[in-house]
């Protein structure tokens, strides 16, 4: 191995020192990171299979893909995704607006943020702590919403998907 300043690395001198226990072994074996000079092999990716053809997959795998497409088009899946979006989109919008309002107020109105509330505690400190509190409350609300409105339906959908995939002979 060489350092970036072309001096030999103290631990070894070259690619022969790379062992199986080296985390970069797979990357070097795959050709990633090797120079594309005169002596270096050119890495050519295999051609993509034609559309609609499952190259190198067992016949059941194409059936399994059809199962997932069928589930994706189902009313139960659309309902789970709809419930997810109805919670996440407004929550993210409100949280981002609250964060931007905090940052803008801190930079545009430092006198307001420096206004004392009680002793050494000022408006800016309370607003900053409110950011943490909002994060925890949003996490709690998300997990509660998921538990009450989506988890049971999603678990049933997952079970049905695995059963359909097993029936068609594919792996789940």
CSV table of C-alpha atoms in Angstrom, one decimal:
chain,number,residue,atom,x,y,z
A,1,UNK,CA,0.0,0.0,0.0
A,2,UNK,CA,1.2,3.5,-0.7
A,3,UNK,CA,0.4,6.7,1.1
A,4,UNK,CA,-0.9,9.6,-0.8
A,5,UNK,CA,2.6,11.2,-0.9
A,6,UNK,CA,4.1,8.2,-2.8
A,7,UNK,CA,6.1,7.0,0.2
A,8,UNK,CA,5.7,3.3,1.2
A,9,UNK,CA,3.2,2.6,3.9
A,10,UNK,CA,4.9,1.4,7.1
A,11,UNK,CA,2.7,-1.6,7.3
A,12,UNK,CA,3.6,-3.1,3.9
A,13,UNK,CA,4.7,-2.5,0.4
A,14,UNK,CA,2.0,-3.4,-2.0
A,15,UNK,CA,-1.2,-5.3,-3.0
A,16,UNK,CA,0.4,-8.6,-2.0
A,17,UNK,CA,0.1,-7.5,1.6
A,18,UNK,CA,-3.7,-7.3,1.4
A,19,UNK,CA,-5.3,-10.2,3.2
A,20,UNK,CA,-8.7,-11.7,3.5
A,21,UNK,CA,-9.2,-10.0,6.8
A,22,UNK,CA,-8.6,-6.6,5.3
A,23,UNK,CA,-11.8,-4.7,5.0
A,24,UNK,CA,-10.7,-3.2,1.6
A,25,UNK,CA,-10.0,-6.7,0.2
A,26,UNK,CA,-13.3,-7.0,-1.6
A,27,UNK,CA,-13.0,-3.5,-3.0
A,28,UNK,CA,-9.6,-4.2,-4.5
A,29,UNK,CA,-10.7,-7.6,-5.7
A,30,UNK,CA,-13.6,-6.1,-7.6
A,31,UNK,CA,-11.4,-3.6,-9.4
A,32,UNK,CA,-12.6,-0.5,-7.6
A,33,UNK,CA,-9.9,1.9,-6.9
A,34,UNK,CA,-7.3,0.4,-9.2
A,35,UNK,CA,-5.5,2.7,-11.7
A,36,UNK,CA,-6.6,2.4,-15.3
A,37,UNK,CA,-3.1,2.5,-16.7
A,38,UNK,CA,-1.4,0.4,-19.3
A,39,UNK,CA,-1.0,-2.7,-17.1
A,40,UNK,CA,-4.4,-2.4,-15.3
A,41,UNK,CA,-7.3,-4.6,-16.5
A,42,UNK,CA,-10.3,-2.8,-17.8
A,43,UNK,CA,-13.5,-3.6,-15.8
A,44,UNK,CA,-16.4,-4.1,-18.1
A,45,UNK,CA,-19.8,-4.5,-16.4
A,46,UNK,CA,-22.0,-7.4,-17.7
A,47,UNK,CA,-24.7,-6.5,-20.2
A,48,UNK,CA,-28.2,-5.9,-18.7
A,49,UNK,CA,-30.8,-8.5,-19.5
A,50,UNK,CA,-33.6,-7.5,-21.9
A,51,UNK,CA,-36.7,-6.0,-20.3
A,52,UNK,CA,-39.1,-8.6,-19.0
A,53,UNK,CA,-36.4,-11.3,-18.8
A,54,UNK,CA,-35.2,-12.5,-15.4
A,55,UNK,CA,-31.5,-13.2,-16.0
A,56,UNK,CA,-29.9,-15.6,-13.7
A,57,UNK,CA,-33.0,-15.9,-11.4
A,58,UNK,CA,-35.1,-19.0,-10.9
A,59,UNK,CA,-38.5,-19.0,-12.4
A,60,UNK,CA,-40.2,-18.4,-9.1
A,61,UNK,CA,-38.4,-15.1,-8.7
A,62,UNK,CA,-40.4,-13.5,-11.5
A,63,UNK,CA,-43.6,-14.7,-9.8
A,64,UNK,CA,-42.4,-13.2,-6.5
A,65,UNK,CA,-41.9,-9.8,-8.2
A,66,UNK,CA,-45.5,-10.1,-9.5
A,67,UNK,CA,-46.7,-10.7,-6.0
A,68,UNK,CA,-45.0,-7.5,-4.8
A,69,UNK,CA,-46.5,-5.5,-7.7
A,70,UNK,CA,-49.9,-7.0,-6.9
A,71,UNK,CA,-49.5,-6.0,-3.2
A,72,UNK,CA,-48.4,-2.5,-4.2
A,73,UNK,CA,-51.6,-2.0,-6.2
A,74,UNK,CA,-53.8,-3.3,-3.4
A,75,UNK,CA,-56.2,-1.1,-1.5
A,76,UNK,CA,-54.6,-2.1,1.9
A,77,UNK,CA,-51.1,-1.0,0.7
A,78,UNK,CA,-52.5,2.3,-0.6
A,79,UNK,CA,-54.3,2.8,2.7
A,80,UNK,CA,-51.1,2.2,4.8
A,81,UNK,CA,-49.1,4.6,2.5
A,82,UNK,CA,-51.9,7.2,2.7
A,83,UNK,CA,-52.0,7.1,6.5
A,84,UNK,CA,-48.2,7.4,6.6
A,85,UNK,CA,-48.2,10.5,4.3
A,86,UNK,CA,-51.1,12.2,6.1
A,87,UNK,CA,-49.1,12.2,9.3
A,88,UNK,CA,-45.5,12.7,8.0
A,89,UNK,CA,-46.0,15.5,5.4
A,90,UNK,CA,-47.8,17.9,7.8
A,91,UNK,CA,-45.4,17.0,10.7
A,92,UNK,CA,-42.3,17.6,8.6
A,93,UNK,CA,-43.7,20.9,7.3
A,94,UNK,CA,-44.6,22.2,10.8
A,95,UNK,CA,-41.3,21.1,12.3
A,96,UNK,CA,-39.2,22.6,9.4
A,97,UNK,CA,-41.2,25.9,9.7
A,98,UNK,CA,-40.6,26.0,13.5
A,99,UNK,CA,-36.9,25.3,13.0
A,100,UNK,CA,-36.5,28.0,10.3
A,101,UNK,CA,-38.5,30.5,12.4
A,102,UNK,CA,-36.1,29.8,15.3
A,103,UNK,CA,-33.0,30.3,13.2
A,104,UNK,CA,-34.3,33.4,11.4
A,105,UNK,CA,-35.5,34.9,14.7
A,106,UNK,CA,-32.1,34.2,16.3
A,107,UNK,CA,-30.2,36.0,13.5
A,108,UNK,CA,-32.7,38.7,12.7
A,109,UNK,CA,-33.9,39.6,16.1
A,110,UNK,CA,-31.1,39.0,18.6
A,111,UNK,CA,-32.7,41.5,21.0
A,112,UNK,CA,-35.8,39.5,21.2
A,113,UNK,CA,-33.9,36.3,21.8
A,114,UNK,CA,-31.8,38.0,24.5
A,115,UNK,CA,-34.8,39.1,26.5
A,116,UNK,CA,-34.6,37.6,30.0
A,117,UNK,CA,-37.4,35.4,31.2
A,118,UNK,CA,-36.2,34.3,34.6
A,119,UNK,CA,-32.7,35.0,35.9
A,120,UNK,CA,-30.2,33.8,33.3
A,121,UNK,CA,-32.8,32.1,31.2
A,122,UNK,CA,-33.8,34.1,28.1
A,123,UNK,CA,-36.2,33.6,25.2
A,124,UNK,CA,-33.4,32.2,22.9
A,125,UNK,CA,-32.5,29.5,25.5
A,126,UNK,CA,-36.2,28.5,25.9
A,127,UNK,CA,-36.7,28.4,22.1
A,128,UNK,CA,-33.5,26.2,21.7
A,129,UNK,CA,-34.7,23.9,24.4
A,130,UNK,CA,-38.1,23.9,22.7
A,131,UNK,CA,-36.4,22.5,19.6
A,132,UNK,CA,-35.3,19.4,21.6
A,133,UNK,CA,-38.7,19.1,23.2
A,134,UNK,CA,-40.4,19.3,19.8
A,135,UNK,CA,-38.1,16.6,18.5
A,136,UNK,CA,-39.0,14.2,21.4
A,137,UNK,CA,-42.7,15.0,21.1
A,138,UNK,CA,-42.7,14.4,17.3
A,139,UNK,CA,-40.9,11.1,17.8
A,140,UNK,CA,-43.5,10.1,20.4
A,141,UNK,CA,-46.4,11.2,18.2
A,142,UNK,CA,-45.0,9.3,15.2
A,143,UNK,CA,-44.5,6.0,17.1
A,144,UNK,CA,-48.0,6.3,18.6
A,145,UNK,CA,-49.5,7.1,15.2
A,146,UNK,CA,-47.7,4.1,13.6
A,147,UNK,CA,-48.7,1.8,16.5
A,148,UNK,CA,-52.4,2.8,16.4
A,149,UNK,CA,-53.0,3.4,12.7
A,150,UNK,CA,-50.5,1.5,10.6
A,151,UNK,CA,-48.6,-1.3,12.3
A,152,UNK,CA,-51.5,-3.8,12.4
A,153,UNK,CA,-52.5,-3.3,8.8
A,154,UNK,CA,-48.9,-3.3,7.6
A,155,UNK,CA,-48.1,-6.5,9.5
A,156,UNK,CA,-51.2,-8.2,8.0
A,157,UNK,CA,-50.1,-7.0,4.6
A,158,UNK,CA,-46.6,-8.3,5.1
A,159,UNK,CA,-48.0,-11.7,6.2
A,160,UNK,CA,-50.3,-11.9,3.2
A,161,UNK,CA,-47.4,-11.0,0.9
A,162,UNK,CA,-45.2,-13.7,2.3
A,163,UNK,CA,-48.0,-16.2,2.0
A,164,UNK,CA,-48.5,-15.3,-1.7
A,165,UNK,CA,-44.8,-15.5,-2.4
A,166,UNK,CA,-44.6,-18.9,-0.8
A,167,UNK,CA,-47.6,-20.1,-2.8
A,168,UNK,CA,-46.0,-19.1,-6.0
A,169,UNK,CA,-42.7,-20.8,-5.1
A,170,UNK,CA,-40.6,-17.8,-4.7
A,171,UNK,CA,-38.5,-16.7,-1.7
A,172,UNK,CA,-40.1,-14.1,0.6
